[in-house]
XYZ file of C-alpha atoms in Angstrom:
342
model
C 9.361 10.135 -23.100
C 8.070 13.609 -22.294
C 7.797 14.411 -18.586
C 4.761 16.183 -17.181
C 5.578 19.138 -14.974
C 5.917 18.082 -11.336
C 2.915 19.525 -9.463
C 3.675 22.063 -6.752
C 2.534 21.872 -3.128
C 2.179 25.632 -2.843
C -1.176 27.267 -2.131
C -2.980 23.995 -1.470
C -5.994 24.145 0.841
C -6.622 21.247 3.213
C -10.284 20.340 3.273
C -12.096 20.980 6.547
C -13.701 17.945 8.138
C -15.928 17.836 11.244
C -14.222 18.005 14.646
C -15.458 14.534 15.575
C -13.889 12.972 12.472
C -10.395 11.854 11.442
C -9.443 10.953 7.881
C -6.675 8.493 6.960
C -5.011 8.318 3.536
C -4.417 4.584 2.982
C -1.933 3.521 0.303
C 0.301 0.467 -0.237
C 2.296 -1.424 -2.860
C 4.035 1.592 -4.364
C 6.983 -0.678 -5.187
C 9.439 2.018 -6.238
C 11.468 0.561 -9.092
C 13.748 3.080 -10.773
C 17.044 1.270 -11.320
C 18.670 -0.568 -14.187
C 16.355 -0.918 -17.173
C 13.638 0.849 -15.123
C 15.686 3.951 -14.331
C 13.548 5.957 -16.751
C 10.603 5.533 -14.324
C 12.139 7.778 -11.641
C 10.187 10.843 -12.722
C 7.003 8.775 -12.982
C 7.313 7.700 -9.331
C 8.138 11.233 -8.208
C 5.137 12.563 -10.123
C 2.711 9.964 -8.725
C 3.953 10.367 -5.150
C 3.567 14.145 -5.432
C 0.063 13.635 -6.822
C -0.796 11.443 -3.816
C 0.446 14.154 -1.450
C -1.786 16.682 -3.177
C -4.787 14.346 -3.018
C -4.101 13.651 0.668
C -3.910 17.354 1.541
C -6.988 18.300 -0.444
C -8.965 15.416 1.092
C -8.497 16.754 4.611
C -6.563 13.683 5.769
C -3.880 14.123 8.416
C -2.648 10.513 8.774
C -0.989 8.436 6.030
C -0.862 4.649 6.499
C 1.384 2.495 4.252
C 1.098 -1.268 4.952
C 4.079 -2.491 2.992
C 5.793 -2.950 -0.355
C 7.201 0.534 -0.542
C 10.109 -0.757 -2.643
C 10.238 -3.333 -5.412
C 13.387 -4.936 -4.028
C 14.952 -5.093 -0.579
C 18.349 -4.089 -1.985
C 17.331 -0.719 -3.360
C 19.593 1.903 -4.881
C 20.403 5.143 -3.098
C 18.342 6.960 -5.716
C 15.277 4.799 -5.034
C 15.595 5.458 -1.304
C 15.909 9.180 -2.049
C 12.647 9.105 -4.027
C 10.915 7.679 -0.953
C 12.679 10.044 1.465
C 11.669 13.088 -0.583
C 8.033 11.949 -0.495
C 8.141 11.384 3.271
C 9.605 14.881 3.751
C 6.784 16.308 1.619
C 4.241 14.605 3.880
C 5.955 15.623 7.106
C 6.368 19.216 5.933
C 2.630 19.412 5.249
C 1.618 18.119 8.688
C 0.988 14.390 8.233
C 1.510 11.566 10.714
C 2.966 8.567 8.824
C 2.640 4.917 9.891
C 4.438 2.343 7.736
C 5.053 -1.391 7.825
C 7.032 -3.734 5.565
C 5.762 -6.053 2.845
C 7.213 -9.125 1.191
C 9.149 -7.066 -1.365
C 10.664 -4.902 1.377
C 11.795 -7.966 3.328
C 13.054 -10.245 0.569
C 16.591 -10.169 1.898
C 16.158 -8.987 5.464
C 18.778 -10.549 7.747
C 20.744 -11.643 4.683
C 24.422 -12.068 5.643
C 26.937 -10.454 3.316
C 30.683 -9.762 3.258
C 31.306 -6.053 3.729
C 34.694 -6.298 2.013
C 36.713 -6.864 5.171
C 36.001 -10.578 5.369
C 33.452 -10.096 8.169
C 29.804 -11.023 7.724
C 27.251 -8.273 8.291
C 23.459 -8.415 8.460
C 21.528 -6.459 5.847
C 18.460 -4.527 7.012
C 15.520 -3.507 4.890
C 15.491 -0.203 3.043
C 12.522 1.218 4.954
C 14.509 0.882 8.178
C 17.441 2.686 6.577
C 15.164 5.523 5.439
C 13.378 5.722 8.790
C 16.709 5.926 10.621
C 17.984 8.625 8.262
C 14.844 10.789 8.542
C 14.517 10.527 12.358
C 11.206 12.354 12.690
C 8.793 11.803 15.599
C 5.805 11.778 13.225
C 7.171 8.960 11.056
C 6.487 5.521 12.602
C 7.916 2.296 11.180
C 6.391 -0.759 12.893
C 8.451 -3.934 12.429
C 7.226 -6.392 15.049
C 3.813 -7.924 15.455
C 2.056 -6.517 18.455
C -0.044 -3.673 19.813
C 1.130 -0.074 19.651
C -0.820 2.562 21.603
C -0.563 6.001 19.977
C -1.832 9.466 20.733
C -2.423 11.463 17.556
C -3.745 15.015 17.687
C -5.088 14.466 21.194
C -6.935 11.226 20.448
C -6.007 7.700 21.538
C -5.516 4.887 19.015
C -4.370 1.281 19.205
C -2.411 -0.090 16.244
C -2.486 -3.894 15.923
C 0.385 -4.770 13.607
C 0.860 -8.091 11.836
C 4.553 -8.396 10.956
C 4.957 -9.894 7.514
C 4.836 -13.689 7.395
C 8.028 -14.231 5.459
C 10.971 -16.582 5.577
C 13.309 -13.648 6.095
C 11.493 -12.053 9.051
C 12.781 -12.268 12.618
C 9.259 -12.094 13.925
C 7.478 -14.961 12.199
C 6.702 -16.697 15.522
C 4.623 -13.680 16.575
C 2.883 -13.272 13.239
C -0.672 -12.815 14.522
C -0.805 -10.178 17.314
C -4.053 -11.664 18.646
C -2.254 -14.938 19.474
C -0.806 -13.304 22.595
C -3.749 -13.887 24.927
C -2.576 -11.537 27.680
C -1.934 -8.570 25.381
C -5.004 -9.113 23.242
C -7.184 -9.253 26.361
C -5.922 -5.810 27.389
C -6.740 -4.438 23.935
C -10.232 -5.910 24.034
C -10.710 -4.334 27.477
C -10.094 -0.850 26.066
C -12.948 1.576 25.817
C -14.883 0.852 22.601
C -14.361 4.532 21.728
C -10.625 3.894 21.092
C -10.111 2.992 17.415
C -8.194 -0.241 16.848
C -6.417 -0.192 13.475
C -5.008 -3.509 12.266
C -2.162 -3.410 9.700
C -1.535 -6.436 7.508
C 0.391 -7.242 4.326
C -0.431 -10.488 2.504
C -3.242 -11.957 0.434
C -6.316 -13.039 2.371
C -8.121 -16.318 1.815
C -10.101 -16.216 -1.446
C -8.780 -12.764 -2.411
C -9.639 -12.025 -6.022
C -7.419 -10.952 -8.899
C -8.325 -8.481 -11.671
C -10.367 -11.033 -13.616
C -12.282 -12.309 -10.563
C -10.186 -15.456 -10.077
C -8.555 -16.289 -6.733
C -5.059 -14.779 -6.464
C -2.367 -17.301 -7.361
C -0.602 -19.123 -4.530
C -1.490 -21.535 -1.750
C -4.942 -20.238 -0.871
C -5.501 -22.814 1.901
C -2.671 -21.405 4.045
C -3.871 -17.813 3.895
C -5.359 -15.839 6.752
C -9.162 -15.628 6.818
C -10.598 -12.160 7.259
C -12.351 -13.231 10.488
C -8.905 -13.374 12.108
C -9.019 -9.560 12.186
C -10.527 -9.566 15.677
C -10.607 -5.873 16.503
C -14.157 -5.258 15.328
C -12.852 -1.900 14.069
C -10.759 -1.612 10.866
C -7.918 -3.462 9.131
C -5.810 -1.619 6.545
C -4.072 -4.037 4.185
C -1.454 -4.240 1.463
C -0.207 -6.763 -1.116
C -3.140 -7.179 -3.529
C -2.994 -4.610 -6.339
C -6.754 -4.400 -6.775
C -9.024 -2.350 -4.488
C -11.343 -4.169 -2.098
C -13.458 -3.065 0.866
C -15.413 -5.610 2.927
C -16.661 -6.337 6.449
C -16.005 -9.628 8.242
C -18.404 -11.524 10.510
C -16.967 -9.815 13.604
C -17.651 -6.359 12.212
C -14.077 -5.453 11.240
C -14.022 -3.423 8.023
C -10.953 -4.415 5.983
C -9.613 -2.856 2.816
C -6.934 -3.097 0.125
C -6.211 0.286 -1.491
C -4.756 -1.202 -4.735
C -1.367 -0.090 -6.062
C -1.135 3.645 -6.829
C 1.355 3.123 -9.668
C 0.945 0.450 -12.327
C 3.762 -1.967 -11.538
C 3.846 -4.467 -14.390
C 3.139 -4.635 -18.071
C -0.444 -5.784 -18.293
C -1.314 -5.198 -14.634
C -5.051 -4.765 -14.618
C -5.439 -6.182 -18.123
C -7.566 -9.206 -18.836
C -9.307 -10.726 -21.845
C -13.049 -10.902 -22.307
C -14.435 -12.518 -25.470
C -11.046 -12.043 -27.140
C -11.008 -8.313 -26.354
C -8.279 -6.819 -24.181
C -9.819 -4.940 -21.243
C -7.746 -2.464 -19.211
C -8.859 -1.293 -15.775
C -5.830 0.884 -15.177
C -7.700 4.181 -15.021
C -10.382 2.918 -12.671
C -8.632 0.644 -10.221
C -5.201 2.036 -9.337
C -5.433 4.554 -6.517
C -5.893 4.867 -2.745
C -8.513 4.642 0.022
C -9.777 7.388 2.273
C -10.701 6.032 5.703
C -13.028 8.139 7.829
C -13.207 7.563 11.578
C -16.287 9.271 13.039
C -16.151 9.522 16.816
C -19.468 9.173 18.611
C -20.451 10.567 21.996
C -19.573 8.559 25.103
C -18.046 5.092 25.281
C -19.287 4.104 21.850
C -17.321 2.490 19.027
C -16.524 4.945 16.226
C -18.236 4.685 12.868
C -15.967 3.785 9.941
C -16.386 4.686 6.301
C -13.873 3.654 3.616
C -13.958 4.739 -0.028
C -11.642 4.044 -2.967
C -10.422 6.827 -5.279
C -8.651 6.258 -8.588
C -5.440 7.983 -9.656
C -4.765 8.912 -13.289
C -1.683 6.948 -14.315
C 1.415 8.707 -15.571
C 2.150 5.758 -17.870
C 0.132 2.765 -19.054
C 1.948 -0.558 -19.403
C 0.436 -3.378 -21.429
C 1.418 -6.823 -22.633
C -0.630 -7.999 -25.600
C -0.955 -11.777 -25.801
C -1.835 -12.492 -29.418
C -2.770 -16.078 -28.572
C -5.745 -14.803 -26.577
C -7.094 -12.672 -29.408
C -9.228 -13.948 -32.252
C -7.761 -14.106 -35.770
C -9.730 -11.130 -37.072
C -8.277 -8.862 -34.384
C -4.749 -10.192 -34.891
C -4.996 -9.667 -38.657
C -6.213 -6.101 -38.238
C -3.868 -5.193 -35.412
C -1.524 -2.290 -36.159
C 0.449 -0.148 -33.746
C -0.941 2.996 -35.334
C -4.540 1.883 -34.894
C -5.475 -0.020 -31.737
C -9.132 0.930 -31.785
C -10.260 -2.667 -31.275
C -8.667 -2.711 -27.820
C -11.033 -1.480 -25.174
C -9.908 0.865 -22.393
C -12.371 0.905 -19.517
């Protein structure tokens, strides 16, 4: 496979945005997977992460938020961690504040006991924590527990309401919903409305839709309803690989940014009247979140938009059983004109 030249960060111009506005680059579900049979994808991940850095700079954003699933597996290789570390250094070197949380893939084996070779059991920690510890930069935040985190960024006050991932392997499952702590949530609700409250969450929501419009597989009845995002401000999510931006009944605007890199063969593919439809070019990307500060003690205005990323590779699985006989009979690798690419 021929590699595209890795884009440079030199001579980039950060867009100018109004003084009363802050822009967040929201991404999730990168799921770096460049080991074993997928080792050949290392350059693809490096290319796409560099492209995201360029897009973030040129957009005028100065905060990057990553709500989980940075890695495909909890037990990542040193090379996979280095891919992530190099991206984080790119962001830090170009002036970004980074706020990250873990997803289900990051925590698959958190707190897993293993023999370190001496006969003693040791507790494994997730790869994001290892990377965060190694980088040790004051502008790189890794939030692991549910709760409220006050932050001052570029002279403005923010409150981060973090939902730790609801997973069997998490220490913090009893404190899953930060709003369940009545005393702490009351203090957050008593804040000036001018302080943005940013909720971070990684999991499917109730009735979340898949690529073909069906409800995402799993136990839908046990999922969190969007009205449980009680801030009335914004909730930045991860887990679902399809973009979505909606507002709940309380006024909280919540969004999934999709996955920036196509993870699986056939991700984004579906069949319509026996024709294979691919949404890969339109629906893998990131969100830009604008916070517009108003005068006085007034809640900020929020605007969220999705932007697609051109994919380095396209991965497809063709299910011949879902195609009609005429298409199957005419199908040739050298001529796939009957397959539609949206």
